[in-house]
CSV table of C-alpha atoms in Angstrom, one decimal:
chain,number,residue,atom,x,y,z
A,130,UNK,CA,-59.2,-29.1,57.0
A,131,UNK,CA,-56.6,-28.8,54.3
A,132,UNK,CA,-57.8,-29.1,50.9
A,133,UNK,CA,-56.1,-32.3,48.6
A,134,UNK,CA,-55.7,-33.1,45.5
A,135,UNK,CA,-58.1,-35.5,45.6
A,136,UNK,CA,-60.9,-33.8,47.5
A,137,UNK,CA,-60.9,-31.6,44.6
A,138,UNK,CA,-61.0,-33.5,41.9
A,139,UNK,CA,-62.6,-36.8,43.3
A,140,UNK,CA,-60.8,-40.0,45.1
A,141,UNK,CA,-59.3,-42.3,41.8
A,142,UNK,CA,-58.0,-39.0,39.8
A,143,UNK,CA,-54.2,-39.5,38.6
A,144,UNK,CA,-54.3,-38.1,35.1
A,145,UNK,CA,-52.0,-40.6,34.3
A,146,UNK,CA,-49.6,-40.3,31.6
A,147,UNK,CA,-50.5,-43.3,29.6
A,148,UNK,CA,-52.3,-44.3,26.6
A,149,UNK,CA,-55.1,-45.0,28.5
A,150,UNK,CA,-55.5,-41.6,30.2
A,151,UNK,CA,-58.4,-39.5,29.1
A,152,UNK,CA,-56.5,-36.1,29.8
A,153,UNK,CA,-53.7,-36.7,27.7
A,154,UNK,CA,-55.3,-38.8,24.8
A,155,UNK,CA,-54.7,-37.0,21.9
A,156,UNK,CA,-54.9,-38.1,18.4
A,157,UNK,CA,-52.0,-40.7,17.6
A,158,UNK,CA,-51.6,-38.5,14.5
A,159,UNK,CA,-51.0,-35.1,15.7
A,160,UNK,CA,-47.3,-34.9,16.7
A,161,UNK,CA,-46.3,-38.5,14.2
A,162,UNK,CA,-48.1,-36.9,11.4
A,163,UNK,CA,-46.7,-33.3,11.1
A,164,UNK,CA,-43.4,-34.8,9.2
A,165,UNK,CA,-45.6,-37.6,7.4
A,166,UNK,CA,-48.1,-34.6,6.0
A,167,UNK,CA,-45.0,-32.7,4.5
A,168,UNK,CA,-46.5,-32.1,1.0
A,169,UNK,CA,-49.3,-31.3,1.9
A,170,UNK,CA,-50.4,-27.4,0.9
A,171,UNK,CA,-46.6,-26.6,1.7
A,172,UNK,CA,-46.0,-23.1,1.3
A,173,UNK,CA,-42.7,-21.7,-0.2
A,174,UNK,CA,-40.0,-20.1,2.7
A,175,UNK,CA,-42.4,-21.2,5.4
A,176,UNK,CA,-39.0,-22.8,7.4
A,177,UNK,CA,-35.8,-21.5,6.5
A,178,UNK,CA,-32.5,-23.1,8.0
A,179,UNK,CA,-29.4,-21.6,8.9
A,180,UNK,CA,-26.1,-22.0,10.8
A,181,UNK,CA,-26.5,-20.4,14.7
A,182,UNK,CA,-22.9,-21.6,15.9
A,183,UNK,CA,-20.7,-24.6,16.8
A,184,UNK,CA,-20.9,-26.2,20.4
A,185,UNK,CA,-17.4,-26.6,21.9
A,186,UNK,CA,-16.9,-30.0,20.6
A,187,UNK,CA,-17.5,-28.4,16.9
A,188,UNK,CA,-21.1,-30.3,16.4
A,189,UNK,CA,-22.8,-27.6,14.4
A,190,UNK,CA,-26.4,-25.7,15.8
A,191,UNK,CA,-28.7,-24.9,13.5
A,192,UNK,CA,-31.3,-21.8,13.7
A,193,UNK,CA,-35.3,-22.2,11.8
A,194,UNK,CA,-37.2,-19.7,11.2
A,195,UNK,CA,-40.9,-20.4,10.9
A,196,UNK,CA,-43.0,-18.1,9.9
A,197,UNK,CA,-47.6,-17.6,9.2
A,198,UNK,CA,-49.2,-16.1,6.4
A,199,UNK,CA,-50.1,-13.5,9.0
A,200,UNK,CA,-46.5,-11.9,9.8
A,201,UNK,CA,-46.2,-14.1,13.0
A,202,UNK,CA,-42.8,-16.4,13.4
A,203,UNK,CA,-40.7,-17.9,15.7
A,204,UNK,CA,-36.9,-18.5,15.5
A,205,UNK,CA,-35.7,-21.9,17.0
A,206,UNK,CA,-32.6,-23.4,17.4
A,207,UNK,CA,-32.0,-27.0,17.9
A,208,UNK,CA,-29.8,-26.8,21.3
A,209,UNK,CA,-32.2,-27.1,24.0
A,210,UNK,CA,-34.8,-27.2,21.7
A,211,UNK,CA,-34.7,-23.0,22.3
A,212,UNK,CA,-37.0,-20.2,21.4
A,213,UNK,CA,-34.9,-17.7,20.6
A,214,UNK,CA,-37.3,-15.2,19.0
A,215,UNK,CA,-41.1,-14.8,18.3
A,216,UNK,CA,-42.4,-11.5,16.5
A,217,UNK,CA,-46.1,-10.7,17.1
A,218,UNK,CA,-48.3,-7.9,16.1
A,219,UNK,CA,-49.4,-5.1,18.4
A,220,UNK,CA,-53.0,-3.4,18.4
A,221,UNK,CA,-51.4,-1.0,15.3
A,222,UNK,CA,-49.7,-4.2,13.1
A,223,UNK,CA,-46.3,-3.3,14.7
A,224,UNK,CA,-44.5,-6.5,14.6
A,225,UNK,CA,-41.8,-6.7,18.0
A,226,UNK,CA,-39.9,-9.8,19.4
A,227,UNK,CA,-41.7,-11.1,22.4
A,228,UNK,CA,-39.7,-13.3,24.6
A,229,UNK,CA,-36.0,-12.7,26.1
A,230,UNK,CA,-33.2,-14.7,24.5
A,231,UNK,CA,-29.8,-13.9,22.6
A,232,UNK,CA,-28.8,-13.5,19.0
A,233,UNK,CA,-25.8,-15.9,19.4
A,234,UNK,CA,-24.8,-19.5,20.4
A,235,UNK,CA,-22.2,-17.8,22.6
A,236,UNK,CA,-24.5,-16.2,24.9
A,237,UNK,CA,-26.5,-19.5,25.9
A,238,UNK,CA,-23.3,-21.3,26.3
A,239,UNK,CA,-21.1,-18.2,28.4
A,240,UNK,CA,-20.8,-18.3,32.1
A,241,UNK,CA,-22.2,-15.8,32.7
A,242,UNK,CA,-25.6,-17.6,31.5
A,243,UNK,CA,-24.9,-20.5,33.2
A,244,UNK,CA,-24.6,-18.8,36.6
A,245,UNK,CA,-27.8,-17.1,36.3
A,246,UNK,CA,-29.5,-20.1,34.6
A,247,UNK,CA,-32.8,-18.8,33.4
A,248,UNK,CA,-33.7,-21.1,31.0
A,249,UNK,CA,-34.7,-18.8,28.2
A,250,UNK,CA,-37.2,-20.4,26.0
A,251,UNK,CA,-35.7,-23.9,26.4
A,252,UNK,CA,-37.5,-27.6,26.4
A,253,UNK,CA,-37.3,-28.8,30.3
A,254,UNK,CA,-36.6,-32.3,31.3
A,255,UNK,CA,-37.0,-35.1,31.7
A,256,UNK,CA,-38.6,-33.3,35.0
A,257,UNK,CA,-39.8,-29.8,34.7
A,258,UNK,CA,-39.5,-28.1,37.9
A,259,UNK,CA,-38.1,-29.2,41.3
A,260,UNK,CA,-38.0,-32.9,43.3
A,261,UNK,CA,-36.7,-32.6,46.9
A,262,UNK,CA,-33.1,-33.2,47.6
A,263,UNK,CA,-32.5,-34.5,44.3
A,264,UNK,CA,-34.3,-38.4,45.4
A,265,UNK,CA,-37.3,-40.4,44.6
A,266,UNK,CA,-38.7,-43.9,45.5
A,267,UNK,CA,-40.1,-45.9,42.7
A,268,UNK,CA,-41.0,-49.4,42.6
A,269,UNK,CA,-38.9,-50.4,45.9
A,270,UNK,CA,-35.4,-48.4,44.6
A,271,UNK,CA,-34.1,-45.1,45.6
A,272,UNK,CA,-32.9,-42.9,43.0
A,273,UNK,CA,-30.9,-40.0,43.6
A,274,UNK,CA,-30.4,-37.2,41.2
A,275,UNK,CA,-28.1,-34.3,40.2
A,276,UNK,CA,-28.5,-31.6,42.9
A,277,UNK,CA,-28.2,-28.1,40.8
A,278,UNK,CA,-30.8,-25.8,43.3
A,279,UNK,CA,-29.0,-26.2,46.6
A,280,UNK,CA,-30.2,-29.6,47.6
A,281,UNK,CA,-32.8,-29.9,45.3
A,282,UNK,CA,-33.2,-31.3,41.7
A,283,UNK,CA,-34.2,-28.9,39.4
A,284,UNK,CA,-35.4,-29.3,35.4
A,285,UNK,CA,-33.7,-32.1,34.5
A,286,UNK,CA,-30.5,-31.6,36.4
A,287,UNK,CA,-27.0,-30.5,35.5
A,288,UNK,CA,-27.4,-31.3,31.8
A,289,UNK,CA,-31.2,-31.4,31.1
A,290,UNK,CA,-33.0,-31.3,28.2
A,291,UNK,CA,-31.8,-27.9,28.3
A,292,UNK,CA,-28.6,-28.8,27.1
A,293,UNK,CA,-29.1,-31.2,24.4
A,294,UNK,CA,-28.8,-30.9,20.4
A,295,UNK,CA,-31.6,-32.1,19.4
A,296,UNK,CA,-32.2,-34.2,16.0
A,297,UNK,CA,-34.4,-31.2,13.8
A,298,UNK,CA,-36.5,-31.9,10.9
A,299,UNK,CA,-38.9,-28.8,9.7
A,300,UNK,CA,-42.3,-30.0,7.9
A,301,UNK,CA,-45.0,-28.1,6.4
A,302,UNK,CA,-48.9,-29.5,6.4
A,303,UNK,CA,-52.3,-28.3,6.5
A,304,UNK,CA,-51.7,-27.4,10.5
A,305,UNK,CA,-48.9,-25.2,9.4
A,306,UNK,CA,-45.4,-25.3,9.6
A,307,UNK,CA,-42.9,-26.1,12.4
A,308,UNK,CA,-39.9,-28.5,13.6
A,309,UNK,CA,-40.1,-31.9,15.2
A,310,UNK,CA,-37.5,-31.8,17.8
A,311,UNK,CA,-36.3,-35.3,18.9
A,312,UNK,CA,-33.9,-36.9,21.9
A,313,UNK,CA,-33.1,-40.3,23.3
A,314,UNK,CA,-31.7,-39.7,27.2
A,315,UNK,CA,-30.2,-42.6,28.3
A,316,UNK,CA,-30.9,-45.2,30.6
A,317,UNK,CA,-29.2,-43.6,34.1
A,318,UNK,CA,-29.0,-39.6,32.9
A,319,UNK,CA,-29.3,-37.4,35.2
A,320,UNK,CA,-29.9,-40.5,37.5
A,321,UNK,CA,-33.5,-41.2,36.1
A,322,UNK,CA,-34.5,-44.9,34.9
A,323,UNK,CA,-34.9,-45.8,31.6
A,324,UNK,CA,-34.1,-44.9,28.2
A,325,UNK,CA,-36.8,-42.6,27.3
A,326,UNK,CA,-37.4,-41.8,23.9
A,327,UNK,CA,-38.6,-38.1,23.0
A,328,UNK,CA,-40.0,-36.0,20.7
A,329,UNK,CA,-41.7,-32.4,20.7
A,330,UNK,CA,-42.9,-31.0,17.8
A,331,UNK,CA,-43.5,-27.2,17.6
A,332,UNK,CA,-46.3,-26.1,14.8
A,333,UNK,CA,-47.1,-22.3,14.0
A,334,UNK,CA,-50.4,-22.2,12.3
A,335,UNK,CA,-52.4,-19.3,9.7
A,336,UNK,CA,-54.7,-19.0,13.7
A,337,UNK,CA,-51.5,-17.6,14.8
A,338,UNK,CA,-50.8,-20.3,17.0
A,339,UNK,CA,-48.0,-22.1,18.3
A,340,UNK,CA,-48.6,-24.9,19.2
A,341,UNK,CA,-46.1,-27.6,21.0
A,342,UNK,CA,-46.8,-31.6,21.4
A,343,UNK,CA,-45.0,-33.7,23.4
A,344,UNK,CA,-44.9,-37.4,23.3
A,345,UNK,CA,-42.4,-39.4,25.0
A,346,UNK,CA,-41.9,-43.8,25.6
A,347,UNK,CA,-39.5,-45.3,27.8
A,348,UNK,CA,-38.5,-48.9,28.9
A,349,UNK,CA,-38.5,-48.7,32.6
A,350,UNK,CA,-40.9,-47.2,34.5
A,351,UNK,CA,-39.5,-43.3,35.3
A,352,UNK,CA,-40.9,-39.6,36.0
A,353,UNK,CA,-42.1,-37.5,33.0
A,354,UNK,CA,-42.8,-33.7,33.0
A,355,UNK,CA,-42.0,-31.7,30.1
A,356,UNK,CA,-42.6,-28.6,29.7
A,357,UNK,CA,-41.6,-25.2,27.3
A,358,UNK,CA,-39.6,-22.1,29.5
A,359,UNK,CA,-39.8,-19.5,27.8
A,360,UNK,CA,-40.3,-15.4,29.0
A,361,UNK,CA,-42.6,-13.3,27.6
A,362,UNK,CA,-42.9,-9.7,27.8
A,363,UNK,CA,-45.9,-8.7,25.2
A,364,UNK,CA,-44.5,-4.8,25.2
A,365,UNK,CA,-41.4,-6.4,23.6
A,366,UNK,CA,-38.3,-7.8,25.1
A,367,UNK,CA,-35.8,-5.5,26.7
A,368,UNK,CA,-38.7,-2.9,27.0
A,369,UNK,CA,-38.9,-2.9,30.9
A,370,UNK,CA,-41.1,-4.5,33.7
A,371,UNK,CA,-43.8,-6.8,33.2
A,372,UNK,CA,-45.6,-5.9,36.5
A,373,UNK,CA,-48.4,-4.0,34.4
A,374,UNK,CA,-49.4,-6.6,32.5
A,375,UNK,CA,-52.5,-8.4,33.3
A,376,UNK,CA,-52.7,-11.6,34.1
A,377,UNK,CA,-55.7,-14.2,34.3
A,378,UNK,CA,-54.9,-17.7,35.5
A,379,UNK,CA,-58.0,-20.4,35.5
A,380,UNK,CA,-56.9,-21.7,38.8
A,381,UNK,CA,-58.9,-21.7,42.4
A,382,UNK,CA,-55.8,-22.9,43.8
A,383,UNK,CA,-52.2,-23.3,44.5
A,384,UNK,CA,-49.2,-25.5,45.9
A,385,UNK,CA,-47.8,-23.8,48.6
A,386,UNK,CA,-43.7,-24.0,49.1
A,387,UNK,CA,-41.4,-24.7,51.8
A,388,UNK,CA,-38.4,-21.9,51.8
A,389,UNK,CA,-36.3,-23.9,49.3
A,390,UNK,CA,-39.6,-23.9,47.1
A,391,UNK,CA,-40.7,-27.6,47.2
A,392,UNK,CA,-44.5,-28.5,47.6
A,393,UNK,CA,-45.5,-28.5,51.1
A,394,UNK,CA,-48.2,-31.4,50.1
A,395,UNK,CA,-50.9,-28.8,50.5
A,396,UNK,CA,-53.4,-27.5,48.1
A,397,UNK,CA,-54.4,-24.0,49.0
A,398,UNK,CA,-57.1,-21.8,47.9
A,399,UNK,CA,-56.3,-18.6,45.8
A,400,UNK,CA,-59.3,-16.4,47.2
A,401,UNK,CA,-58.1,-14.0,49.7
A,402,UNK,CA,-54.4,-14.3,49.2
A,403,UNK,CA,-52.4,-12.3,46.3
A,404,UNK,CA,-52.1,-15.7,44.5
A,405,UNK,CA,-56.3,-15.0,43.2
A,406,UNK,CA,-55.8,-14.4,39.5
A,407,UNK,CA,-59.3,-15.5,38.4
A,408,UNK,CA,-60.1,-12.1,37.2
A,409,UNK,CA,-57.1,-10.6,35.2
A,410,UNK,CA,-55.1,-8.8,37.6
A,411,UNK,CA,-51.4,-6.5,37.0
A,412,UNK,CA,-48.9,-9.0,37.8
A,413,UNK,CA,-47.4,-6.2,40.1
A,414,UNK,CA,-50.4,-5.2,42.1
A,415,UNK,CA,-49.8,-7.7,45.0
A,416,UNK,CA,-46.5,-9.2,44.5
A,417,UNK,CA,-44.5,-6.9,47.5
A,418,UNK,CA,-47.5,-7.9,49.9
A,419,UNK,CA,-46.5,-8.7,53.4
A,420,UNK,CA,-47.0,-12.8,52.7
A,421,UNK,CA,-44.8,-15.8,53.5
A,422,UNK,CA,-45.5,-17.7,49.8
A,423,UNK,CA,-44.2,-14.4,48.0
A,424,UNK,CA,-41.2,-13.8,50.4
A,425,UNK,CA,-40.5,-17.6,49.6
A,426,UNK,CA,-40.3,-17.1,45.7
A,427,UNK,CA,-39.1,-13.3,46.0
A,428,UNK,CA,-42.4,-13.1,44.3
A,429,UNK,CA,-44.6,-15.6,42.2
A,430,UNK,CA,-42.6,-18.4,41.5
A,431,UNK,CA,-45.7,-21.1,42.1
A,432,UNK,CA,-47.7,-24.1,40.4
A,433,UNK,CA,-51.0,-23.0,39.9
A,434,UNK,CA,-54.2,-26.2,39.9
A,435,UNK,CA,-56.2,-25.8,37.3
A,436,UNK,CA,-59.7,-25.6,36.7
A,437,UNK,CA,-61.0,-28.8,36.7
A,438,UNK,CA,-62.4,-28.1,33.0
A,439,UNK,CA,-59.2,-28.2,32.3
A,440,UNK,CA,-57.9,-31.1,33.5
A,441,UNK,CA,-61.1,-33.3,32.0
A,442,UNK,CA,-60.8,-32.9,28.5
A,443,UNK,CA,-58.7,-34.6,26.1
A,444,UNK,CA,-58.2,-31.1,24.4
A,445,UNK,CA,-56.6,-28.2,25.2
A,446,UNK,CA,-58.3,-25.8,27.9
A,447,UNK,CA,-57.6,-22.7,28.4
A,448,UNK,CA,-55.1,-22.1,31.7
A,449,UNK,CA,-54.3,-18.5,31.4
A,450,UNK,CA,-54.3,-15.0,29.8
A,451,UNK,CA,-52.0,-12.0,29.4
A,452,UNK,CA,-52.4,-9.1,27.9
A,453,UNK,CA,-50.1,-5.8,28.0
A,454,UNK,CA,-52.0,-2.5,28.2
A,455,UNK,CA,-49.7,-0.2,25.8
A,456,UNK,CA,-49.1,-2.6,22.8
A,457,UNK,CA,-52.8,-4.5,23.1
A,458,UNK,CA,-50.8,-7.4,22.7
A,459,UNK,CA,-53.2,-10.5,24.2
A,460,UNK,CA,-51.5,-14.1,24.9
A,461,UNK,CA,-53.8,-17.3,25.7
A,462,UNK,CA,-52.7,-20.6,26.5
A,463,UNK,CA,-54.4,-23.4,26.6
A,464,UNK,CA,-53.0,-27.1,27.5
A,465,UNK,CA,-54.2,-30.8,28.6
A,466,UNK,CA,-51.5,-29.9,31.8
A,467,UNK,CA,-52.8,-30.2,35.3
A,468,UNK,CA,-51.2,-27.3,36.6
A,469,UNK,CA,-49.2,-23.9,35.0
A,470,UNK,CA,-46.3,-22.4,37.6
A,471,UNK,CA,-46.4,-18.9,37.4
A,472,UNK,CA,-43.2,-17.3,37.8
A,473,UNK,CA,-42.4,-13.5,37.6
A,474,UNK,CA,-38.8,-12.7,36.7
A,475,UNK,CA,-37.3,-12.6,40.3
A,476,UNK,CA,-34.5,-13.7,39.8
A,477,UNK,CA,-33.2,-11.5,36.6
A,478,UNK,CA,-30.7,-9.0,37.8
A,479,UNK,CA,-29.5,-6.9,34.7
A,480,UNK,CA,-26.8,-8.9,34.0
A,481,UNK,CA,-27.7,-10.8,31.2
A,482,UNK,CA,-28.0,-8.5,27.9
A,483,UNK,CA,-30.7,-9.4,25.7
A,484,UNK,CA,-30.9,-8.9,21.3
A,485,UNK,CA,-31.6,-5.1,21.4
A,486,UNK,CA,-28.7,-4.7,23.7
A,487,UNK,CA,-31.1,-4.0,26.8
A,488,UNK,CA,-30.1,-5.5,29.8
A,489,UNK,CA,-32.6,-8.0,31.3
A,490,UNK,CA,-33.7,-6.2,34.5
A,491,UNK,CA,-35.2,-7.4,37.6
A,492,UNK,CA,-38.7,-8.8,36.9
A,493,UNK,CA,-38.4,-7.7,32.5
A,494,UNK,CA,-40.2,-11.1,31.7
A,495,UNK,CA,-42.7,-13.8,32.7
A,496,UNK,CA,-42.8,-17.5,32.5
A,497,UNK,CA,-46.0,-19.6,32.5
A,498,UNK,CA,-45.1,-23.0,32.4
A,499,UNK,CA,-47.6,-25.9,32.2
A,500,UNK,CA,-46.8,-28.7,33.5
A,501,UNK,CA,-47.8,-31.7,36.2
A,502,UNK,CA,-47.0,-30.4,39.6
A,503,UNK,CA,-43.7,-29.9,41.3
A,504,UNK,CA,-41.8,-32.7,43.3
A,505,UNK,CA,-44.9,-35.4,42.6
A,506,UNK,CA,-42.5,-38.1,42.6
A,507,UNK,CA,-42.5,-37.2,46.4
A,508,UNK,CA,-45.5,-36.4,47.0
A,509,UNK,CA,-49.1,-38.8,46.9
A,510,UNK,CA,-51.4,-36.5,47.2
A,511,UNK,CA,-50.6,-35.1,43.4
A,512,UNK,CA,-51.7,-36.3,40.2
A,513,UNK,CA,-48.9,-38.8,39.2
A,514,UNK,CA,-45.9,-38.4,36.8
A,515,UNK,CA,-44.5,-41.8,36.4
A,516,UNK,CA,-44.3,-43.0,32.9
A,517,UNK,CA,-44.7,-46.9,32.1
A,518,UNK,CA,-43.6,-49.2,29.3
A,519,UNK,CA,-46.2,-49.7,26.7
A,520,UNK,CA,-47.7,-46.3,28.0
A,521,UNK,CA,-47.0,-43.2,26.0
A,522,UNK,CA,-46.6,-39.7,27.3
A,523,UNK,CA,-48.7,-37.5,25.4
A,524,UNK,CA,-49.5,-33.4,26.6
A,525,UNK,CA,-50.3,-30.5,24.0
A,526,UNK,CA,-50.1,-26.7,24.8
A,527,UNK,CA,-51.3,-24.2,22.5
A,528,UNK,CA,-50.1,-20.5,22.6
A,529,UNK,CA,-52.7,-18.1,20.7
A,530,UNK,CA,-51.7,-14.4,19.6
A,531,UNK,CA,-54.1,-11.3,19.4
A,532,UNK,CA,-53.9,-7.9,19.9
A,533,UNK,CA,-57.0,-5.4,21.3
A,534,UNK,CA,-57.1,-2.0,22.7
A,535,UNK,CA,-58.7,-3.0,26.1
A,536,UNK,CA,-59.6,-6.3,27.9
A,537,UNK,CA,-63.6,-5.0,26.8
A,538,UNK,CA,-63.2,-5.0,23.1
């Protein structure tokens, strides 16, 4: 008998996004607080502002770079909310940039980016991931939205979140520092009810943490699920293949796809299958296997369930682990999310040129994005992603940084 959603988790679980659901009940204060706590133990050139570019309309897009006490920082710009570059340190103190993205504004808004569409490091929504043929029933009305995967809807449409300047204001507190990102999307975007009001906040602590809050309201009742897309490759961006990395994902199961990569409705068990990354496995040790789910996502392009541990606490949880054998370079995140789609770089092709002037090849980064599940407007069997008024949206996921010669140390 096919496993559901609610066989695992017990009948009554939604993990509703609402004020009064337990998963997702953070503190009021953590994301509204960052910019009130602004003189707090600020520390001098902790954010630093600069012009990136002009959009085509001449609105300006400013770049901010954050930085630790440790070394660590991240560059963000305020279109699409975009991680453009974040420098770790490897098992020697070698400091390298992490994820793929561009040194110029031109580069996210050429064609030739927009044809391949990968999303590099930008906020998704208002729906992370994909709803079937672009259409959703809520509350007795159809709504039918922008169709940019074949038939299907996917991230937020033809101009998602993606695609937005966002309003930027830096802060520095006892957390940390980091830059609270907000958007209104109008009632009718995208075809989505509502006007939902947004904000995500990124913070990059002295634990060498990045951690991102989101926290959304609307005025009709609408799907929610945000989420961060960025690609990491922990040997350093342009260097290559991620297959060797390993990869641990706290999830005993899986949401299956149909051949245009929506949800079948069925929640399938990881053991057995090349989709088991309980125990941390290369990403490229399975991922030509003779299986249907694979030749589907031309690899792993999948939403992973959970643990249940995870999806319990009010707090982050840890979802998954990477770490990259010849730089030591170790990645955990952690999130309040139900699910995490793992997706493996199929769809790079080398012709989009990254900032060391290496061209992104087949399968050169990694996304892990948490998340509620794909297509859940659609589908009752999954944990429910319809935002009410009065409710707030509320979902935290952390990103922590290390480095260690081996798994065992």
């Amino acid at each position: 008998m096919p496993l559901t959603y609610a066989s695992m988790r017990g009948a009554g679980t939604h993990l509703l996004l609402s004020a009064g659901a337990a998963v997702l009940m953070l503190s009021a204060a953590q994301a509204d607080d960052a910019v009130n706590d602004g003189n707090e133990e600020q520390r001098e050139g902790a954010v630093e502002k600069a012009t990136f570019g002009r959009l085509p309309d001449g609105r300006e897009v400013d770049i901010y770079r954050i930085a630790n006490a440790n070394g660590i920082e991240v560059r963000v710009i305020n279109h699409g909310g975009i991680i453009v570059s974040l420098k770790t340190p490897d098992v020697h103190g070698e400091f390298d940039d992490i994820v793929l993205g561009f040194d110029s504004l031109e580069a996210y808004l050429s064609d030739d980016y927009r044809r391949a569409n990968p999303y590099f490091g930008a906020l998704i929504g208002r729906y992370g991931n994909r709803i079937a043929g672009g259409q959703f029933s809520l509350d007795g009305e159809t709504y039918s939205l922008a169709t940019n995967d074949g038939d299907n809807h996917l991230h937020g449409g033809q101009q998602g979140f993606d695609r937005v300047l966002w309003q930027a204001e830096p802060f520095e507190n006892h957390e940390g520092a980091g830059l609270v990102l907000s958007h209104t999307s109008e009632d009718g975007e995208e075809g989505y009810p509502g006007r939902l009001e947004t904000q995500v906040t990124y913070t990059l602590t002295d634990a060498d943490e990045l951690i991102v809050d989101y926290r959304a309201t609307t005025d009709k009742a609408t799907p929610v699920n945000l989420t961060q897309h960025s690609y990491f490759n922990l040997e350093g961006e342009g260097s290559g293949s991620i297959l060797d990395h390993r990869l641990m994902i706290d999830a005993e199961a899986f949401t299956p796809v149909d051949g245009t990569l929506i949800p079948t409705g069925e929640i399938r068990p990881v053991e057995g299958t090349p989709f088991d990354f309980t125990q941390a496995t290369p990403i490229g040790e399975r991922i030509e296997q003779d299986n249907e789910q694979l030749a589907f996502g031309r690899g792993y392009d999948h939403n992973f369930v959970l643990a249940e541990k995870a999806t319990s606490s009010s707090d982050p949880v840890l979802a998954a682990r990477v770490w990259e054998p010849e730089s030591g370079r170790l990645l955990e995140i952690s999130t309040t999310e139900p699910g995490i789609q793992f997706y493996s770089g199929n769809f790079l092709a080398g012709d989009l040129t990254g900032k060391q002037g290496q061209a992104y090849e087949h399968r050169s980064g990694f996304a892990l994005e948490t998340q509620h599940f794909p297509d859940s407007p659609n589908q009752a069997n999954f944990p429910t992603t319809i935002l009410e008024p009065g409710d707030t949206y509320r979902s935290r996921t952390v990103y922590t940084f290390s480095a260690k010669a081996s798994l065992d140390s």
